[in-house]
Structure formats: C-alpha cells, structure tokens
PDB file of C-alpha atoms and ligand atoms in Angstrom:
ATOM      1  CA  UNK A   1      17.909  13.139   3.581  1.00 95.00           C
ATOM      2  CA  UNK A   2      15.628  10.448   4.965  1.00 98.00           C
ATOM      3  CA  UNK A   3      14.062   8.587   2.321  1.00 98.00           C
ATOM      4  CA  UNK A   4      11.648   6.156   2.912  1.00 98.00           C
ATOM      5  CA  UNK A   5       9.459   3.050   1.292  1.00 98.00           C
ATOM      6  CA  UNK A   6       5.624   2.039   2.116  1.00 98.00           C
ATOM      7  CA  UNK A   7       5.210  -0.752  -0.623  1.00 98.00           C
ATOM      8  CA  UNK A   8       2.281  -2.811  -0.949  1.00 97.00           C
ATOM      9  CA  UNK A   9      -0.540  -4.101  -3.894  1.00 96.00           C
ATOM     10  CA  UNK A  10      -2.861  -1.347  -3.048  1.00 97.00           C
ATOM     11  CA  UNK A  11      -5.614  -3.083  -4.720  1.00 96.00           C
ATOM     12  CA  UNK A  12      -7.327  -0.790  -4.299  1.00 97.00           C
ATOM     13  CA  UNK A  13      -5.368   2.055  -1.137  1.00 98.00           C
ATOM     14  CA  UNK A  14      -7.737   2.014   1.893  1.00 97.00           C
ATOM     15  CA  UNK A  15      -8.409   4.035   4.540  1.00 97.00           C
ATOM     16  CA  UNK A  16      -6.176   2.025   6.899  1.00 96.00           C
ATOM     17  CA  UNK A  17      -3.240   2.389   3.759  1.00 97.00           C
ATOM     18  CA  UNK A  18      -3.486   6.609   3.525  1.00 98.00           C
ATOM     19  CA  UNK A  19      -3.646   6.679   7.641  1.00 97.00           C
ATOM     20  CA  UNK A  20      -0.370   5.105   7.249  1.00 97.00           C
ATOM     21  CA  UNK A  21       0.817   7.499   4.119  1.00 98.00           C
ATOM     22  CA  UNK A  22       0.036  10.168   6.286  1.00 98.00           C
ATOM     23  CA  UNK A  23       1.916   9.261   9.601  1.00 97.00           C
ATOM     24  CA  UNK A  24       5.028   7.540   8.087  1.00 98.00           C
ATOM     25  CA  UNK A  25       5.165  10.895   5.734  1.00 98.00           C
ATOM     26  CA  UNK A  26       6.101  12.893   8.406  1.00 98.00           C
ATOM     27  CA  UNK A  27       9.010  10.647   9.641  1.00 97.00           C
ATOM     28  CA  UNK A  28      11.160  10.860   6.541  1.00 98.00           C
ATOM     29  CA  UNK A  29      12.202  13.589   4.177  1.00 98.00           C
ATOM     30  CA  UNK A  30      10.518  11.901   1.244  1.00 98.00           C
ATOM     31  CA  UNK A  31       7.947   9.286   1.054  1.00 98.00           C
ATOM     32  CA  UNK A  32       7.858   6.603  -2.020  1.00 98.00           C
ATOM     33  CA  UNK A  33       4.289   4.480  -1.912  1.00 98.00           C
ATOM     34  CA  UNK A  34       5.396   2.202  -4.324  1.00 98.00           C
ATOM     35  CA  UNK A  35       3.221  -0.389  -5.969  1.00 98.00           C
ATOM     36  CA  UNK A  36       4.009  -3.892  -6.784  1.00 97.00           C
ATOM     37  CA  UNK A  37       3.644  -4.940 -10.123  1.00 94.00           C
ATOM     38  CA  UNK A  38       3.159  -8.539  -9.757  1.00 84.00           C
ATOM     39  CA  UNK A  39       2.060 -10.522 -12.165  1.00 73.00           C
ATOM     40  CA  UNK A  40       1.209 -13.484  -9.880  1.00 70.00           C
ATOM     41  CA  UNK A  41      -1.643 -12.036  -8.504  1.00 74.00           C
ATOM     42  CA  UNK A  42      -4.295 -11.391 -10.078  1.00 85.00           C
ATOM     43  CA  UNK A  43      -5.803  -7.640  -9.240  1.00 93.00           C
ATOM     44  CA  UNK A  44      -9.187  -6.010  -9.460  1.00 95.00           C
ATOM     45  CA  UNK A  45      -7.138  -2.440 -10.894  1.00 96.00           C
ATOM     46  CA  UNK A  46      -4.270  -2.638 -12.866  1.00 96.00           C
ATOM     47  CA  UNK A  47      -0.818  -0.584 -11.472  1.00 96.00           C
ATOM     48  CA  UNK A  48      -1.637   2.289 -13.534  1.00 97.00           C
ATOM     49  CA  UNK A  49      -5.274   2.436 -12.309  1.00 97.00           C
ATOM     50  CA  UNK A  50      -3.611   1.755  -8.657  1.00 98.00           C
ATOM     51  CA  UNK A  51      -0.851   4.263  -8.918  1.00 98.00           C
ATOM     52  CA  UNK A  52      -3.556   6.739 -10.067  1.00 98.00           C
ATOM     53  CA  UNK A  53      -5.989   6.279  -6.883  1.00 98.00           C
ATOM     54  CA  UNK A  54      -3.004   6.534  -4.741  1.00 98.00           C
ATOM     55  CA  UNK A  55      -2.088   9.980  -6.669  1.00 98.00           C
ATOM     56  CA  UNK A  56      -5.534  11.261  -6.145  1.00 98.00           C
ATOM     57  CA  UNK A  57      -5.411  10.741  -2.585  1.00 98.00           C
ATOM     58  CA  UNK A  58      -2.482  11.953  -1.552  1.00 98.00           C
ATOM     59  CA  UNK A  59      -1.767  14.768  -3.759  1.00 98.00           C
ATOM     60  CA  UNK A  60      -2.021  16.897  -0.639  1.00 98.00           C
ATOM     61  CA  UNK A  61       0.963  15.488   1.331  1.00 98.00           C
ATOM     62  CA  UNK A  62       4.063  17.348  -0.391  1.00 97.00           C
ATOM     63  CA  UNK A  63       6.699  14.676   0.486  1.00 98.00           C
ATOM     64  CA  UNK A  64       5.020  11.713  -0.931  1.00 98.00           C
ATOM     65  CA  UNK A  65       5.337  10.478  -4.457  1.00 98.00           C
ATOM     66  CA  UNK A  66       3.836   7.102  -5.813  1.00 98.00           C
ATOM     67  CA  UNK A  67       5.602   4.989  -7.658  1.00 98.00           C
ATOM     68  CA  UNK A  68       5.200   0.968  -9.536  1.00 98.00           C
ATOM     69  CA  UNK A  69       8.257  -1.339  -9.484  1.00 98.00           C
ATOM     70  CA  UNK A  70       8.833  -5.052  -9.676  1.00 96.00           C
ATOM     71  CA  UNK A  71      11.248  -7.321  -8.690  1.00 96.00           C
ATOM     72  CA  UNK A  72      13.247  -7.222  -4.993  1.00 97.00           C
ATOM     73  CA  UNK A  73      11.875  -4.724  -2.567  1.00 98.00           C
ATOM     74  CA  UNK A  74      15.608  -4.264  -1.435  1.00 98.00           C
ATOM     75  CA  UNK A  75      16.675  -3.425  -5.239  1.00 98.00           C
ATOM     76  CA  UNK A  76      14.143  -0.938  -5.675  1.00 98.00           C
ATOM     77  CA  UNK A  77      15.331   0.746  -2.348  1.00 98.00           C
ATOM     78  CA  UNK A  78      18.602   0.767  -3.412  1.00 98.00           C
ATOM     79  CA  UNK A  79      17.540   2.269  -6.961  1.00 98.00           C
ATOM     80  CA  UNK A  80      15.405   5.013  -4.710  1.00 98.00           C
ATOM     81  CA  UNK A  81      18.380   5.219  -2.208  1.00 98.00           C
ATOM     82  CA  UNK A  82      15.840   4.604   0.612  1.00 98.00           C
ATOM     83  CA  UNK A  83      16.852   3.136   3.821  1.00 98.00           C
ATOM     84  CA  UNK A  84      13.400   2.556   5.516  1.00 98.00           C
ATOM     85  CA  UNK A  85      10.668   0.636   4.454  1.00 98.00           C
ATOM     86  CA  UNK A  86       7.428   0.972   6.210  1.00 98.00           C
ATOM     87  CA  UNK A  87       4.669  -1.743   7.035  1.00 98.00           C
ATOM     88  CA  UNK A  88       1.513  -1.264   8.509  1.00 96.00           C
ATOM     89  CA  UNK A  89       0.567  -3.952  11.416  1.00 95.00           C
ATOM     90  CA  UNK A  90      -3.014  -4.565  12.326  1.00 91.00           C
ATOM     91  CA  UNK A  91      -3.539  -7.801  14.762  1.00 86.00           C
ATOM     92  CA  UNK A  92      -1.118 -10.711  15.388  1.00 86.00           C
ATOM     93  CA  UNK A  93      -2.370 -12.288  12.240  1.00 85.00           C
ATOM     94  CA  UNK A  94       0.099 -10.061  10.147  1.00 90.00           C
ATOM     95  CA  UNK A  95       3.326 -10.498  12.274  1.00 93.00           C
ATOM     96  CA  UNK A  96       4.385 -13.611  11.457  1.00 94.00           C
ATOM     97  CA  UNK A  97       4.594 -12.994   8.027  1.00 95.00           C
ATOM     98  CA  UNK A  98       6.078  -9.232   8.214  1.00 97.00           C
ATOM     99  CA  UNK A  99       8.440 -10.416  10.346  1.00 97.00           C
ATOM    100  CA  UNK A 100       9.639 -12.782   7.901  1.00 97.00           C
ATOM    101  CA  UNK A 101       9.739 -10.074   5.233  1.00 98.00           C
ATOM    102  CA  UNK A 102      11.854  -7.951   7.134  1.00 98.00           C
ATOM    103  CA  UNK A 103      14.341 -10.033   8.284  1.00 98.00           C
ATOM    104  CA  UNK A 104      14.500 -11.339   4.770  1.00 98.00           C
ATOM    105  CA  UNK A 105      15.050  -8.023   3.546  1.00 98.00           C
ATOM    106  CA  UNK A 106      17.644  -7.002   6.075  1.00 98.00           C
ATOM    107  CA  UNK A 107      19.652 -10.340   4.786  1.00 98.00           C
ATOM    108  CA  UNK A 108      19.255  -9.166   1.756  1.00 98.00           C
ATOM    109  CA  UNK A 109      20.177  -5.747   2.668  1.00 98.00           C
ATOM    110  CA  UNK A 110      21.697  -4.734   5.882  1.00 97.00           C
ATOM    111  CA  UNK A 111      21.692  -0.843   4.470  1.00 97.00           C
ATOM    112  CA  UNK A 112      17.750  -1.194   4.649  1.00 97.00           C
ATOM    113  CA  UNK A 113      15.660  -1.310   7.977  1.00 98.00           C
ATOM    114  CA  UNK A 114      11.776  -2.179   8.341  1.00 98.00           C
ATOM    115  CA  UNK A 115       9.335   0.357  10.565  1.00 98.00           C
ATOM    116  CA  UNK A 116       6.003  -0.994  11.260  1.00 97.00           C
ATOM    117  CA  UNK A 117       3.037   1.051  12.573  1.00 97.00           C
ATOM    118  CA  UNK A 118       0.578  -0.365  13.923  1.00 95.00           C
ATOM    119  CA  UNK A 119      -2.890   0.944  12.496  1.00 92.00           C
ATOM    120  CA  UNK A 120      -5.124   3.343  13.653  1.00 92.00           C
ATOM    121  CA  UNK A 121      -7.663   1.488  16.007  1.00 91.00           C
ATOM    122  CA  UNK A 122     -11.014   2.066  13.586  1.00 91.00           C
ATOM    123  CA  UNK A 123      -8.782   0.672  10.790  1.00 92.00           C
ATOM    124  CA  UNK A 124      -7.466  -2.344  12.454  1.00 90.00           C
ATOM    125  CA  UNK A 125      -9.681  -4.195  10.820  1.00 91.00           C
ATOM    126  CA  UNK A 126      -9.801  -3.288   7.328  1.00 93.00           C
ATOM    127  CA  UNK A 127      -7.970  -5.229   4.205  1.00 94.00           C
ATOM    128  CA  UNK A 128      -8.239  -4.441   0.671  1.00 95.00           C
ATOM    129  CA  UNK A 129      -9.666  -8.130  -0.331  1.00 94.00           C
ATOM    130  CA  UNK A 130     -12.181  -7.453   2.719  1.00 94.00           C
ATOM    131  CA  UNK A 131     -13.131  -4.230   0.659  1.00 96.00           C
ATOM    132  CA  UNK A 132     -13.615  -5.927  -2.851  1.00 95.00           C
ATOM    133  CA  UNK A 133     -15.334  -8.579  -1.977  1.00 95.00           C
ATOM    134  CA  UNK A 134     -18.056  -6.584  -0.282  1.00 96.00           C
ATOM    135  CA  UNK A 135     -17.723  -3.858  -3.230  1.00 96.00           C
ATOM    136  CA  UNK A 136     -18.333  -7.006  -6.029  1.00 94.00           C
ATOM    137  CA  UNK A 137     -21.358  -8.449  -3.459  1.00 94.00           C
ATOM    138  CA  UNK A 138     -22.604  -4.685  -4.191  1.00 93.00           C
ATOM    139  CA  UNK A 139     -22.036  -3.273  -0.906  1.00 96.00           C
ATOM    140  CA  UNK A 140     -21.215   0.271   0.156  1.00 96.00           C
ATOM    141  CA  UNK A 141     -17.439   0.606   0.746  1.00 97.00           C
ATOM    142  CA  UNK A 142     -17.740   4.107   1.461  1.00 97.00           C
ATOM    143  CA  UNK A 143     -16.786   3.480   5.298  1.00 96.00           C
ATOM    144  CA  UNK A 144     -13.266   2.081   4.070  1.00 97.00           C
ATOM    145  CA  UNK A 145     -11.976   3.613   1.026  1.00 98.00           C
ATOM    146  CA  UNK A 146     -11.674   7.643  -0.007  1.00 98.00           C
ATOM    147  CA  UNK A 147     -14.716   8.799  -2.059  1.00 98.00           C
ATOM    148  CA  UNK A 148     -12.269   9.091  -5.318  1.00 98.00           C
ATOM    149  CA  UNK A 149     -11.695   5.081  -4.718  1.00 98.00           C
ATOM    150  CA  UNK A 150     -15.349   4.284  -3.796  1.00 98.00           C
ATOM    151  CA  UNK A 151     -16.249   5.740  -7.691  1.00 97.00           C
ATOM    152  CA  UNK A 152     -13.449   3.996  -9.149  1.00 98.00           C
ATOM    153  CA  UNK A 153     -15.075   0.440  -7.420  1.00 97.00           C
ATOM    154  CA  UNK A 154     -18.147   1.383  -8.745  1.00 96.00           C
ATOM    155  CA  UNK A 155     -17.252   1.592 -12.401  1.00 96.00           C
ATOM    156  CA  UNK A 156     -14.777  -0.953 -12.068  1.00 96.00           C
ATOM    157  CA  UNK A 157     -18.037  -3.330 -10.297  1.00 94.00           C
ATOM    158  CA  UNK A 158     -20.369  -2.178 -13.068  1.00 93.00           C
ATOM    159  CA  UNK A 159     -17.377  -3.000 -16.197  1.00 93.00           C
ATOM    160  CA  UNK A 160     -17.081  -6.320 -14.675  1.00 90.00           C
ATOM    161  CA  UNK A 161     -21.283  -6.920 -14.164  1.00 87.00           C
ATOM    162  CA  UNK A 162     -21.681  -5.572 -17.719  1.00 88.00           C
ATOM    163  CA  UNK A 163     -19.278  -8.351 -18.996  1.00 78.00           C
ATOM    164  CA  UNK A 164     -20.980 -11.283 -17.467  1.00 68.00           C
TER     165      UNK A 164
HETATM  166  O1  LIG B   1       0.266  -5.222   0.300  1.00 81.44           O
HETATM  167  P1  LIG B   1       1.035  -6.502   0.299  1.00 81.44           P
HETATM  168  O2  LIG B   1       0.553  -7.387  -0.826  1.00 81.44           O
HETATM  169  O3  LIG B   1       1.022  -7.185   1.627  1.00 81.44           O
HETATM  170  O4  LIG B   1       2.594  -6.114  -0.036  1.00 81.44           O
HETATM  171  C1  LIG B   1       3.585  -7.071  -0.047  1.00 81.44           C
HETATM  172  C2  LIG B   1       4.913  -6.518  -0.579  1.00 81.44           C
HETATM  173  C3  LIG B   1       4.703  -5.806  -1.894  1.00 81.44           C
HETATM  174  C4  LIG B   1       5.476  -5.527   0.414  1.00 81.44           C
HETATM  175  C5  LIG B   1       5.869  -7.721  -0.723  1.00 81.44           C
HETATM  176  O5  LIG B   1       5.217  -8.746  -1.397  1.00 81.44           O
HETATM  177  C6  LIG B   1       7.145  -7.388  -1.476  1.00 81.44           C
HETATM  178  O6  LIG B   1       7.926  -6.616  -1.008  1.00 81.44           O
HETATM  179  N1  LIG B   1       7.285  -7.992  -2.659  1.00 81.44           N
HETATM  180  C7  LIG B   1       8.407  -7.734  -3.528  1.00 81.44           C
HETATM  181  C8  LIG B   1       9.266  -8.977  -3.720  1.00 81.44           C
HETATM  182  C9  LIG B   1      10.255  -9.120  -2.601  1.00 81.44           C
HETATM  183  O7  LIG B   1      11.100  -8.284  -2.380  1.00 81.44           O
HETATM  184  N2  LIG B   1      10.128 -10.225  -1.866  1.00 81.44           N
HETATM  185  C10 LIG B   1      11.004 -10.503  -0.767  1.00 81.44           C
HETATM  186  C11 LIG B   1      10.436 -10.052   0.545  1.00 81.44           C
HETATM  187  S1  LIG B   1      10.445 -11.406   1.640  1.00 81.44           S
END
C-alpha cells in the first residue's frame, strides 16, 4: 500500500492546495493532508478550524483523510508509515526552499522521498497569506478559495472587525 503525505499550514486550503489533494490522491493508495500545528506562527484559523475546512472540501475524494501533527515531518511519516510526501511548486521562488526541505528530510529519513507537482497554471499564483490579506482588506476571495472556506473568512473577518 502506497501511503502518502501533503503537509502544509493550510491557513486557510486554497484552490491551488485541493488541485493538489486531488492529483497527488490518485498516485497513492491513501492520502494524509496533514496540518502543522505550529505554535510559531501565528494563524488566522486554528488546526481544528483548518482540519475542518480541509474535511469539508475533500470529503468527496475516498482515499484522503486529514490529519494535525507537530513535531518532525519525517516522525509523523514514520508514525503514518508513509513513504512520500508531496509539495506543491508554483514559480522558482519556492524551490530553493523545498529543496532544502527535502533533502533535509531524506537525511533525516532515507525511507521517505519528496514528490513535487507543480501547480495548475491558473493557480500558480495563489498563496494562502495572498488570500487573507485581501480577505481582512475586505475583498472577495471567492476566485481562490472553495465557497465553504470563503464563509468561514467571512465570519472569521467579521469576529476579528467586531473585536476592534
Ligand atoms: O504550508 P507550509 O507552511 O509551506 O508547510 C511547511 C511544512 C509544514 C511542510 C514544513 O514547515 C514542515 O514540514 N514542518 C515540520 C517540521 C519539520 O519537519 N521541519 C524539517 C523540515 S526541513
């Protein structure tokens, strides 16, 4: 069985993130989109908000289940017995740094090997800080998120104007 990894913040999943869910699903047996919990950042959705977006989304692809962890990327494979993890590149601006990652991870772990794909063209240019900052400016994100995460935004947006 082929079990596979596409990790990320998801903060909040994109259009450009579920284009990926739905091609790297049907390369492996079983799909984990797992979602880091790190506390370093500091998120517009918490990972239970996050986790339940990405549920929403892709409750229609059978071999995909979602999934938080923390720590090492290469532990968590381990702990899910994957041995692919799957990135998503856009331009040349994300290689240098994914490259990194992976070879990083394949010190770590030579049992675990790094796929990219490389975007769909009309997503190429998307990014989930891209998408909040034009959602918190009160833009329509409707164009880069699924209509379950564009409502989420909007209450999210209107908790956070309501506070100031
Ligand atoms: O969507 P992102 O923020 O680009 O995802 C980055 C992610 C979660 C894939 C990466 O930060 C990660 O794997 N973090 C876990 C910690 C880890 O294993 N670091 C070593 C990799 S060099």
């Amino acid at each position: 069985m082929k079990i596979g990894i596409y990790p990320g913040s998801f903060d909040p999943v994109t259009k450009g993130h579920l284009d990926i869910i739905e091609r790297s699903a049907k390369m492996v047996d079983k799909l984990f989109v797992a979602v880091l919990n790190n506390n370093a950042k500091s998120p517009l959705f918490s990972v239970d908000e996050r986790v339940n977006m990405l549920c929403e989304v892709t409750k229609d692809i059978p071999n995909v289940q979602i999934d938080a962890f923390s720590g090492l990327l290469v532990d968590y494979a381990k702990r899910r017995n994957a041995t692919i993890i799957i990135r998503g590149l856009r331009a040349v601006t994300d290689f240098e740094y994914e490259l990194q990652m992976s070879q990083t991870n394949r010190i770590m772990d030579e049992n675990v090997d790094t796929i990219f794909l490389t975007t769909s063209l009309q997503y190429a240019y998307l990014c989930s800080s891209t998408v909040k900052e034009v959602a918190l400016c009160g833009g329509e994100v409707g164009k880069f998120v699924p209509e379950y995460v564009v409502e989420k935004i909007k209450e999210k947006v209107s908790l956070l104007n309501a506070g100031e």
